[in-house]
PDB file of C-alpha atoms in Angstrom:
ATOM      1  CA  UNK A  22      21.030  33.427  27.905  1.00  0.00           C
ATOM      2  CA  UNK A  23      18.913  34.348  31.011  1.00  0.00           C
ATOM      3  CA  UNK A  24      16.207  31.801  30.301  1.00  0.00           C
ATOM      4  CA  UNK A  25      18.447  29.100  30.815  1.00  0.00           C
ATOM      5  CA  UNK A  26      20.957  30.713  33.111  1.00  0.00           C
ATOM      6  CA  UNK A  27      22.068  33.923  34.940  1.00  0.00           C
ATOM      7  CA  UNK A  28      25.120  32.932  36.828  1.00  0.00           C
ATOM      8  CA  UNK A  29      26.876  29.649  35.227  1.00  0.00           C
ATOM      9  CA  UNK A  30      27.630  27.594  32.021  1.00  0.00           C
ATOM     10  CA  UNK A  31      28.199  28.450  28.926  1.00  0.00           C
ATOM     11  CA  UNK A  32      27.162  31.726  26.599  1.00  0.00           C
ATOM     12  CA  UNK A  33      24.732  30.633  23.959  1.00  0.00           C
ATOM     13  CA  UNK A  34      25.574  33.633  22.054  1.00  0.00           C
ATOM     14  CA  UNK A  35      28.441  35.906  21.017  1.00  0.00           C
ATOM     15  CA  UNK A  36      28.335  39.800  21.557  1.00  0.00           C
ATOM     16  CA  UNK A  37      27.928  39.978  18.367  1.00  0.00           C
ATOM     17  CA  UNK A  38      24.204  37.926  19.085  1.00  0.00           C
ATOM     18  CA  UNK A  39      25.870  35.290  16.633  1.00  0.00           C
ATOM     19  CA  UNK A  40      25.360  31.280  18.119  1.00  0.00           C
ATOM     20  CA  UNK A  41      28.213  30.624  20.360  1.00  0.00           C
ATOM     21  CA  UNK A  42      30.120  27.480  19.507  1.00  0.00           C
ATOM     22  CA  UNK A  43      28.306  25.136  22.100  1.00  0.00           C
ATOM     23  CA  UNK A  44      24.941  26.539  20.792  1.00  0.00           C
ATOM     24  CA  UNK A  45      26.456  25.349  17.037  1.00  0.00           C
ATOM     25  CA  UNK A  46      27.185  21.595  18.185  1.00  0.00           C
ATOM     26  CA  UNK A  47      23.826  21.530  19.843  1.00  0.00           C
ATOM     27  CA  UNK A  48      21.859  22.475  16.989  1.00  0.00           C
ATOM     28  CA  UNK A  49      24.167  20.214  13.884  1.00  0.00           C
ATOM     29  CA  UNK A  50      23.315  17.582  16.892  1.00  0.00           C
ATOM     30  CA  UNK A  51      19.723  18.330  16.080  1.00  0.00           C
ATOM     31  CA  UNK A  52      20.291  18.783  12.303  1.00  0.00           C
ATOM     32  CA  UNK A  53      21.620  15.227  12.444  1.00  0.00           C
ATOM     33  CA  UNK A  54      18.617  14.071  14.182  1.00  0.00           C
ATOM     34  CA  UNK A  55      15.955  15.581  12.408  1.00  0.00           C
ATOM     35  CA  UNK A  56      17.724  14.119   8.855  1.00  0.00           C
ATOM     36  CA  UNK A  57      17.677  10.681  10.814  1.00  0.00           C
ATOM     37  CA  UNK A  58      14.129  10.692  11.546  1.00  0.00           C
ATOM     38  CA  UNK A  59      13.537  11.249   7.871  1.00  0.00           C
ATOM     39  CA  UNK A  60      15.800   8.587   6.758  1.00  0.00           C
ATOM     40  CA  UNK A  61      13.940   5.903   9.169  1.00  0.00           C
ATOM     41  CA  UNK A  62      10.536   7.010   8.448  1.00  0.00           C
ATOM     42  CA  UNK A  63      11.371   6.624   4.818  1.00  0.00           C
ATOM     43  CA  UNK A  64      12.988   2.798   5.560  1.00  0.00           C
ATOM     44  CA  UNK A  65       9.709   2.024   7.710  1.00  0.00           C
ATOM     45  CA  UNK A  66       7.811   2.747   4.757  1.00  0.00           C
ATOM     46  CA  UNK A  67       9.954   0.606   2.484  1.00  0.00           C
ATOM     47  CA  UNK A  68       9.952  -2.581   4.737  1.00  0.00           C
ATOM     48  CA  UNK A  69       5.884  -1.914   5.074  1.00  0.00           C
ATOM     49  CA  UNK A  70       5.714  -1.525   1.487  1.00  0.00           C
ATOM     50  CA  UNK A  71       7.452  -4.698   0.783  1.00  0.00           C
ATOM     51  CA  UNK A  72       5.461  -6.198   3.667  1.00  0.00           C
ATOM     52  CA  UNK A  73       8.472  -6.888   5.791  1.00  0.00           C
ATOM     53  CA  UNK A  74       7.456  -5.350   9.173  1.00  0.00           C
ATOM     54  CA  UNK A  75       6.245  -8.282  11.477  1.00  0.00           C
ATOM     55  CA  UNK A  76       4.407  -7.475  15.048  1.00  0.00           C
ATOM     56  CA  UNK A  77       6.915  -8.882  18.003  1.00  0.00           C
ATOM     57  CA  UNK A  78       5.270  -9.645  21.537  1.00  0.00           C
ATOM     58  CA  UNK A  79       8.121 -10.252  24.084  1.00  0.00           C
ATOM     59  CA  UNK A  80       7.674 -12.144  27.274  1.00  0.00           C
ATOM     60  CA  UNK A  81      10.111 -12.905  30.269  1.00  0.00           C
ATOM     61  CA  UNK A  82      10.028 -14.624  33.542  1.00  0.00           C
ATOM     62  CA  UNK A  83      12.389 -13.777  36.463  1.00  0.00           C
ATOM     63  CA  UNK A  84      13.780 -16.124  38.770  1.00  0.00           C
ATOM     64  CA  UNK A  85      11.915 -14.102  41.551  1.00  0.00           C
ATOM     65  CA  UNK A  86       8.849 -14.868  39.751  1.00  0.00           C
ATOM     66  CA  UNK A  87       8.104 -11.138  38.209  1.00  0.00           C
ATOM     67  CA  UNK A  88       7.381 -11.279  34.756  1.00  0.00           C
ATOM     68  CA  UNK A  89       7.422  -8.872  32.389  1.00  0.00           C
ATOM     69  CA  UNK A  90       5.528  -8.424  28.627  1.00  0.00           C
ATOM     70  CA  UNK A  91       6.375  -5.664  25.830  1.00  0.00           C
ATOM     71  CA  UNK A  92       3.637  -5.413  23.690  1.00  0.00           C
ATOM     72  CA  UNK A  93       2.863  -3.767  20.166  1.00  0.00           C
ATOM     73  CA  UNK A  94       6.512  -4.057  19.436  1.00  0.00           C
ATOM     74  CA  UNK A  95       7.792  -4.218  15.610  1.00  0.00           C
ATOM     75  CA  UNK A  96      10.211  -6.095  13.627  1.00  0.00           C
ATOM     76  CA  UNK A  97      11.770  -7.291  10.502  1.00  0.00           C
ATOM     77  CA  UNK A  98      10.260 -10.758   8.783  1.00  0.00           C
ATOM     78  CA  UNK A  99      13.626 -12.420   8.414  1.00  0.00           C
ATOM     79  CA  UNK A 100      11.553 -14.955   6.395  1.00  0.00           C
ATOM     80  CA  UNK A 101       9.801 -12.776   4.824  1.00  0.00           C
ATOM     81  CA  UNK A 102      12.891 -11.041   3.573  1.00  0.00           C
ATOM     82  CA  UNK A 103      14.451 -14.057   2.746  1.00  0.00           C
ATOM     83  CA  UNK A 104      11.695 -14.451   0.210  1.00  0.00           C
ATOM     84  CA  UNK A 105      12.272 -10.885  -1.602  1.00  0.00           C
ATOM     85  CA  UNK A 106      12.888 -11.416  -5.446  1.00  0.00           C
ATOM     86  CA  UNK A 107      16.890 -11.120  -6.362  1.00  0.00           C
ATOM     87  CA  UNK A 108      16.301  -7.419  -7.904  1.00  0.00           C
ATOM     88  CA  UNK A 109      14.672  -6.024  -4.506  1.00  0.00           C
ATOM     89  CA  UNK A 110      17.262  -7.734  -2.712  1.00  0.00           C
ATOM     90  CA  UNK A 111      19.926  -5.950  -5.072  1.00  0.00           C
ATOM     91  CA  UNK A 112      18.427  -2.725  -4.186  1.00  0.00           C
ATOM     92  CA  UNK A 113      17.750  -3.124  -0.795  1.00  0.00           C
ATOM     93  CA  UNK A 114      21.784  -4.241  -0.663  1.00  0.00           C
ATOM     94  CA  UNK A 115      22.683  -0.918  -2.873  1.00  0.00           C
ATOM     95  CA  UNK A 116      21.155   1.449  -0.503  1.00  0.00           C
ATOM     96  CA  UNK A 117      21.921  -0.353   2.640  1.00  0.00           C
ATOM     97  CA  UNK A 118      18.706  -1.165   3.367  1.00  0.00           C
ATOM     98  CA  UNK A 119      19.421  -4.929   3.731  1.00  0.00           C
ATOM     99  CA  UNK A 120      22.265  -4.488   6.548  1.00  0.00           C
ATOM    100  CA  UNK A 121      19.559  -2.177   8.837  1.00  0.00           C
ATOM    101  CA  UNK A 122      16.719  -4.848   7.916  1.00  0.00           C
ATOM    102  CA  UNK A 123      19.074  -7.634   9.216  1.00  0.00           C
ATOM    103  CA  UNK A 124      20.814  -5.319  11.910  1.00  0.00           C
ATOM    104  CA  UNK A 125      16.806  -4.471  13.747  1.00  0.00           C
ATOM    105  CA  UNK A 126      15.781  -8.359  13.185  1.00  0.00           C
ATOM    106  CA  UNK A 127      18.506  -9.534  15.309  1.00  0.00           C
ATOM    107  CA  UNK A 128      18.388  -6.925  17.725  1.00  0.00           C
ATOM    108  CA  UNK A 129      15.776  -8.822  19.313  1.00  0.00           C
ATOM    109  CA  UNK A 130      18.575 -11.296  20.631  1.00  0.00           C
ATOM    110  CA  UNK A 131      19.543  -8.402  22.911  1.00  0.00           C
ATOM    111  CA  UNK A 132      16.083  -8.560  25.062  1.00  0.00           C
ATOM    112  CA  UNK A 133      17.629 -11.889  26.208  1.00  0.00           C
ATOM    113  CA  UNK A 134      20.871 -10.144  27.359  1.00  0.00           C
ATOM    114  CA  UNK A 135      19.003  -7.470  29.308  1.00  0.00           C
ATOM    115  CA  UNK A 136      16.430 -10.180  30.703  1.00  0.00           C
ATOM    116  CA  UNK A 137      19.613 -11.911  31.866  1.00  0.00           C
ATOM    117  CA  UNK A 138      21.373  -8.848  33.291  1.00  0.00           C
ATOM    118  CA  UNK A 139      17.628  -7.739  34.688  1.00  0.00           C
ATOM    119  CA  UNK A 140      17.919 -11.284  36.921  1.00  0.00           C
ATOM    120  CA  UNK A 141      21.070 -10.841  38.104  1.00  0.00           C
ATOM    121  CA  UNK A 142      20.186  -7.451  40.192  1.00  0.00           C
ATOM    122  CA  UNK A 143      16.910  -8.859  41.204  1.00  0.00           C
ATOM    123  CA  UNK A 144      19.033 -12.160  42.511  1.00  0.00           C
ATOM    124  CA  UNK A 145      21.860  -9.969  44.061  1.00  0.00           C
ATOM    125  CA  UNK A 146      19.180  -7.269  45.647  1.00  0.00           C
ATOM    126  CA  UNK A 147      17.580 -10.965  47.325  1.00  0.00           C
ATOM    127  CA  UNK A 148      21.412 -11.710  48.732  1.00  0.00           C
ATOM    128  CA  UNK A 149      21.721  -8.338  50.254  1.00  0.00           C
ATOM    129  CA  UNK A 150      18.560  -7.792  51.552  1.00  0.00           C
TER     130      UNK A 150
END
């Protein structure tokens, strides 16, 4: 297609003006999206509903002395889920609601990880400077 290019890359379309195949994967890529935008906006309505969603202010210090805050970041109450009756719980576990709930609570831990990895370049760009 001329809008995107006139002398390389693939065709987006066929002669026969039909999607070409890489135009196909692109747009079942954004199929896939779209349907997973629904399915979390649906889940953050749930865990808001059951008053699960918790506000989560993150703070680190560097060795260097820079320090860093994310603000008006969200998360999942692991106490209050903990605390959910045993027929919520059930239902949460039958549509796999429980597993994300527990997956984006401990995803926090990662922050740490990339704090830690953050430090490292800061302390190697130091050495070779």
């Amino acid at each position: 297609n001329p809008r995107f290019s006139t002398s390389e890359g693939e065709a987006l379309f066929t002669a026969s003006r039909q999607p070409a195949d890489c135009l196909r994967k692109v747009q079942q890529a954004l199929g896939k999206l779209h349907l997973g935008q629904e399915q979390t906006a649906t889940f953050i309505k749930v865990m808001t509903d059951n008053q699960l969603i918790e506000p989560v202010d993150l703070n680190f210090s560097f060795d260097k002395g820079e320090r860093l805050s994310l603000k008006g970041l969200y998360s999942i109450s692991l106490d209050s889920l903990q605390q959910l009756d045993d027929a919520k719980a059930v239902e949460f576990f039958r549509v796999g609601y429980l597993q994300l709930a527990y997956l984006l609570a401990n995803s926090l831990k990662q922050f740490n990880s990339l704090a830690h990895m953050r430090n490292q370049v800061l302390l190697n760009q130091t050495e070779s400077a």
